[in-house]
Tab-separated table of C-alpha atoms in Angstrom:
chain	number	residue	atom	x	y	z
L	1	MET	CA	-32.800	-18.686	-20.176
L	2	ASP	CA	-32.282	-19.485	-16.478
L	3	GLN	CA	-30.642	-17.148	-13.940
L	4	GLU	CA	-27.194	-18.749	-14.193
L	5	GLU	CA	-27.156	-18.515	-17.982
L	6	GLY	CA	-28.355	-14.910	-17.734
L	7	LEU	CA	-25.488	-13.950	-15.427
L	8	SER	CA	-23.013	-15.707	-17.706
L	9	ALA	CA	-24.302	-13.757	-20.715
L	10	VAL	CA	-24.069	-10.462	-18.814
L	11	ASP	CA	-20.546	-11.320	-17.620
L	12	ASN	CA	-19.455	-11.945	-21.190
L	13	ILE	CA	-20.805	-8.553	-22.222
L	14	VAL	CA	-19.317	-6.753	-19.191
L	15	THR	CA	-15.840	-8.158	-19.804
L	16	GLN	CA	-16.025	-7.308	-23.502
L	17	PHE	CA	-17.008	-3.636	-23.132
L	18	ASN	CA	-15.495	-0.956	-20.875
L	19	THR	CA	-18.681	1.102	-20.540
L	20	TYR	CA	-22.404	0.604	-20.992
L	21	GLU	CA	-22.334	3.153	-23.819
L	22	ASP	CA	-19.744	1.025	-25.647
L	23	PHE	CA	-22.112	-1.944	-25.379
L	24	LEU	CA	-25.045	0.101	-26.711
L	25	ASP	CA	-22.951	1.354	-29.638
L	26	SER	CA	-22.070	-2.229	-30.561
L	27	GLN	CA	-25.801	-2.957	-31.008
L	28	ILE	CA	-26.455	-0.026	-33.329
L	29	THR	CA	-26.216	-0.647	-37.057
L	30	THR	CA	-25.360	1.830	-39.760
L	31	VAL	CA	-28.941	1.451	-41.001
L	32	ASP	CA	-30.264	2.536	-37.569
L	33	LEU	CA	-28.095	5.662	-37.655
L	34	TYR	CA	-29.143	6.409	-41.228
L	35	TYR	CA	-32.866	6.439	-40.403
L	36	LEU	CA	-32.719	7.823	-36.866
L	37	GLU	CA	-29.979	10.412	-37.518
L	38	ASP	CA	-29.413	10.593	-33.755
L	39	GLU	CA	-26.860	8.484	-31.875
L	40	VAL	CA	-28.342	9.293	-28.454
L	41	LEU	CA	-31.817	8.240	-29.590
L	42	ALA	CA	-30.383	5.067	-31.106
L	43	ARG	CA	-28.750	4.201	-27.778
L	44	GLN	CA	-32.006	4.809	-25.915
L	45	LEU	CA	-33.909	2.483	-28.278
L	46	VAL	CA	-31.301	-0.256	-27.774
L	47	GLU	CA	-31.486	0.209	-23.999
L	48	LEU	CA	-35.291	-0.146	-24.158
L	49	GLY	CA	-35.020	-3.221	-26.363
L	50	TYR	CA	-36.556	-1.722	-29.503
L	51	ARG	CA	-33.305	-1.839	-31.473
L	52	GLY	CA	-30.217	-3.991	-31.302
L	53	THR	CA	-28.582	-7.053	-32.765
L	54	GLY	CA	-28.067	-9.075	-29.582
L	55	GLU	CA	-28.764	-9.490	-25.872
L	56	VAL	CA	-30.815	-6.851	-24.035
L	57	VAL	CA	-28.957	-5.753	-20.878
L	58	LYS	CA	-30.203	-3.105	-18.464
L	59	ARG	CA	-27.809	-0.346	-17.419
L	60	GLU	CA	-28.100	-1.196	-13.712
L	61	ASP	CA	-27.334	-4.869	-14.400
L	62	PHE	CA	-24.300	-3.980	-16.508
L	63	GLU	CA	-22.869	-1.579	-13.913
L	64	ALA	CA	-23.587	-3.919	-10.989
L	65	ARG	CA	-21.819	-6.842	-12.653
L	66	LYS	CA	-18.953	-4.569	-13.733
L	67	ALA	CA	-18.424	-3.494	-10.121
L	68	ALA	CA	-18.726	-7.076	-8.803
L	69	ILE	CA	-16.165	-8.403	-11.280
L	70	GLU	CA	-13.732	-5.591	-10.427
L	71	ILE	CA	-14.083	-6.261	-6.673
L	72	ALA	CA	-13.461	-9.981	-7.247
L	73	ARG	CA	-10.407	-9.191	-9.379
L	74	LEU	CA	-8.900	-6.919	-6.738
L	75	ALA	CA	-9.575	-9.451	-3.976
L	76	GLU	CA	-7.866	-12.187	-5.973
L	77	ARG	CA	-4.861	-9.976	-6.658
L	78	THR	CA	-4.565	-9.121	-2.948
L	79	GLN	CA	-4.672	-12.782	-1.961
L	80	LYS	CA	-1.962	-13.623	-4.473
L	81	LYS	CA	0.319	-10.853	-3.255
L	82	THR	CA	3.035	-12.818	-1.491
L	83	LEU	CA	5.067	-11.369	1.344
L	84	THR	CA	8.657	-10.631	0.367
L	85	SER	CA	9.904	-12.533	3.411
L	86	ALA	CA	7.833	-15.644	2.639
L	87	GLY	CA	9.859	-18.805	2.143
L	88	LYS	CA	13.151	-17.212	3.220
L	89	ASP	CA	15.485	-19.095	5.584
L	90	LEU	CA	16.108	-16.176	7.937
L	91	GLN	CA	18.815	-16.705	10.535
L	92	ASP	CA	19.316	-13.318	12.181
L	93	ASN	CA	16.855	-12.042	14.793
L	94	PHE	CA	16.543	-8.661	13.077
L	95	LEU	CA	15.402	-10.130	9.761
L	96	LYS	CA	13.037	-12.464	11.610
L	97	ALA	CA	11.554	-9.454	13.426
L	98	LEU	CA	11.035	-7.638	10.104
L	99	ALA	CA	9.403	-10.726	8.587
L	100	VAL	CA	6.950	-11.062	11.470
L	101	ARG	CA	5.927	-7.422	10.997
L	102	GLU	CA	5.889	-7.267	7.190
L	103	GLU	CA	2.176	-7.924	6.645
L	104	ASP	CA	1.069	-5.502	9.392
L	105	ASN	CA	3.224	-2.797	7.865
L	106	ARG	CA	1.379	-2.765	4.573
L	107	ASN	CA	-0.626	0.085	6.160
L	108	GLY	CA	1.933	1.659	8.468
L	109	LYS	CA	2.854	0.603	11.960
L	110	SER	CA	6.520	0.208	12.906
L	111	VAL	CA	9.508	2.501	13.240
L	112	ILE	CA	12.959	0.916	13.070
L	113	PHE	CA	16.030	2.397	14.777
L	114	ILE	CA	19.393	1.283	13.417
L	115	ARG	CA	22.928	2.268	14.442
L	116	ASP	CA	25.863	0.855	12.515
L	117	ARG	CA	28.648	1.693	10.060
L	118	ASN	CA	28.046	2.479	6.414
L	119	SER	CA	30.110	1.302	3.440
L	120	HIS	CA	32.660	4.081	4.170
L	121	GLY	CA	33.146	2.914	7.744
L	122	GLN	CA	31.304	5.918	9.149
L	123	GLU	CA	28.937	5.380	12.054
L	124	VAL	CA	25.381	6.319	11.144
L	125	SER	CA	22.038	6.005	12.863
L	126	GLY	CA	18.446	6.828	12.126
L	127	TYR	CA	14.769	6.039	12.393
L	128	ILE	CA	13.045	4.292	9.483
L	129	ASP	CA	9.323	4.201	8.692
L	130	TYR	CA	9.127	0.487	7.880
L	131	ALA	CA	5.853	0.699	5.949
L	132	HIS	CA	7.085	3.610	3.827
L	133	ARG	CA	10.305	1.816	2.901
L	134	LEU	CA	8.325	-1.345	2.075
L	135	LYS	CA	6.270	0.626	-0.440
L	136	THR	CA	9.210	2.443	-2.006
L	137	GLU	CA	11.856	-0.306	-2.043
L	138	ASP	CA	12.169	-3.977	-2.931
L	139	PHE	CA	12.984	-5.723	0.355
L	140	GLU	CA	14.016	-8.884	-1.478
L	141	VAL	CA	17.672	-7.776	-1.299
L	142	TYR	CA	17.422	-7.361	2.471
L	143	PHE	CA	15.633	-10.597	3.246
L	144	ASN	CA	17.963	-12.639	1.047
L	145	GLY	CA	21.029	-11.089	2.698
L	146	LYS	CA	22.460	-9.341	-0.377
L	147	ARG	CA	22.240	-5.932	1.289
L	148	ARG	CA	21.745	-4.549	4.783
L	149	LEU	CA	18.950	-2.175	5.637
L	150	LEU	CA	20.499	1.132	6.714
L	151	PRO	CA	19.114	4.616	7.434
L	152	LYS	CA	19.029	7.093	4.537
L	153	CYS	CA	18.790	10.863	4.315
L	154	THR	CA	15.191	10.382	3.155
L	155	ASP	CA	14.096	8.436	6.262
L	156	LEU	CA	12.336	9.818	9.342
L	157	SER	CA	15.751	10.762	10.682
L	158	PHE	CA	19.382	10.266	9.716
L	159	TYR	CA	22.594	11.185	11.544
L	160	ASN	CA	26.212	10.713	10.489
L	161	TRP	CA	28.356	10.695	13.610
L	162	GLU	CA	31.545	11.719	11.754
L	163	SER	CA	30.255	14.456	9.438
L	164	HIS	CA	27.559	15.482	11.960
L	165	ILE	CA	24.995	15.665	9.167
L	166	ALA	CA	21.509	15.450	10.657
L	167	VAL	CA	18.281	15.385	8.659
L	168	TRP	CA	14.689	14.401	9.310
L	169	ASN	CA	11.624	13.997	7.124
L	170	SER	CA	7.952	13.359	7.727
L	171	THR	CA	6.464	10.381	5.862
L	172	PRO	CA	2.925	9.405	4.822
L	173	ASN	CA	2.563	7.631	8.192
L	174	TYR	CA	4.511	9.768	10.675
L	175	GLN	CA	5.036	13.471	11.296
L	176	VAL	CA	8.434	14.387	12.744
L	177	ILE	CA	8.472	16.683	15.775
L	178	ALA	CA	12.091	17.809	15.909
L	179	ASP	CA	11.795	20.912	18.111
L	180	ASN	CA	10.871	19.033	21.270
L	181	PRO	CA	13.371	19.988	24.054
L	182	GLU	CA	13.322	16.441	25.419
L	183	GLY	CA	14.199	14.795	22.117
L	184	LEU	CA	12.817	13.556	18.822
L	185	LEU	CA	9.123	12.620	18.633
L	186	PHE	CA	6.984	11.079	15.899
L	187	LYS	CA	3.239	11.643	15.551
L	188	TYR	CA	1.312	8.783	13.963
L	189	LYS	CA	-0.942	10.488	11.413
L	190	ARG	CA	-3.897	8.108	11.654
L	191	ASP	CA	-4.649	8.534	15.350
L	192	ARG	CA	-2.344	11.493	16.129
L	193	LYS	CA	-0.700	9.589	18.984
L	194	ILE	CA	2.876	10.514	19.884
L	195	LEU	CA	5.702	7.981	19.669
L	196	ASN	CA	8.574	8.823	22.019
L	197	VAL	CA	11.810	7.094	20.978
L	198	ASP	CA	13.791	8.165	24.064
L	199	PRO	CA	14.994	4.876	25.637
L	200	LYS	CA	14.537	6.376	29.117
L	201	ALA	CA	10.900	7.323	28.491
L	202	ARG	CA	7.711	5.388	27.796
L	203	PRO	CA	7.166	5.028	24.039
L	204	GLY	CA	3.610	6.359	24.345
L	205	ASP	CA	0.015	5.186	24.120
L	206	ASN	CA	-0.494	1.963	22.162
L	207	SER	CA	3.241	1.754	21.420
L	208	THR	CA	5.982	-0.691	22.399
L	209	ARG	CA	9.779	-0.612	22.258
L	210	THR	CA	11.614	-3.853	21.406
L	211	PRO	CA	15.450	-4.011	21.379
L	212	ILE	CA	16.666	-6.644	18.911
L	213	GLN	CA	19.706	-8.819	19.614
L	214	THR	CA	21.339	-8.975	16.206
L	215	GLU	CA	24.710	-9.717	14.645
L	216	LEU	CA	23.992	-7.407	11.711
L	217	TYR	CA	24.098	-4.061	13.547
L	218	ILE	CA	25.672	-2.308	16.494
L	219	GLN	CA	22.161	-1.523	17.728
L	220	ALA	CA	18.636	-2.194	16.473
L	221	VAL	CA	15.295	-1.312	18.065
L	222	ILE	CA	11.771	-1.672	16.683
L	223	PHE	CA	8.907	0.522	17.850
L	224	ASP	CA	5.444	-0.876	17.129
L	225	HIS	CA	2.341	1.293	17.179
L	226	ILE	CA	-1.209	-0.112	17.221
L	227	SER	CA	-3.739	2.385	15.961
L	228	LYS	CA	-7.140	2.213	17.656
L	229	ARG	CA	-8.691	4.539	15.095
L	230	LYS	CA	-11.005	2.886	12.584
L	231	THR	CA	-10.101	3.375	8.939
């Protein structure tokens, strides 16, 4: 048996059995158990090649191929994962800006500020952790225009200008600093850099502030943060 045939045989075994012990058990006969009276000993004899009804596979070979196949499977699944915005005919600048940033925000990067009116005609505003919303919501309805992205009470911040309800929440990517006398701040958890959303101040190290000209909202701004910390 050449090397290629050997790998093929191991792959067939690896995909058939979840663990090496399951493979060993498949090689043990009832006669083996009757005479040996010890399942552990029977497994050891199969592993050494003294017992068994099929191919002899070493534990390290089985586990190495198992890991390699799993890595290949995950890589293939990642490559096939299509962006929600892909293939959409986006007309508004805001949706185009979200589409450009969608892939980068798989791991956390941007904060979106939106000010507009809700379905009740009330003016609301808030800061949205784009990456967090991407992971917890299906953005298909936003990119295809069926719904508009609006701040929620579960976002980084939310304010209703009529009821004066104000809430803020930290997310997996950003910590809210609400007691700052100069205004709301967000700390990016990966590199602990501060994002300042005050339009009169600098956004902070490795951060940018981009106002978006859009017909969908009264006001929209996107803050992008580039983390220098290795992950």
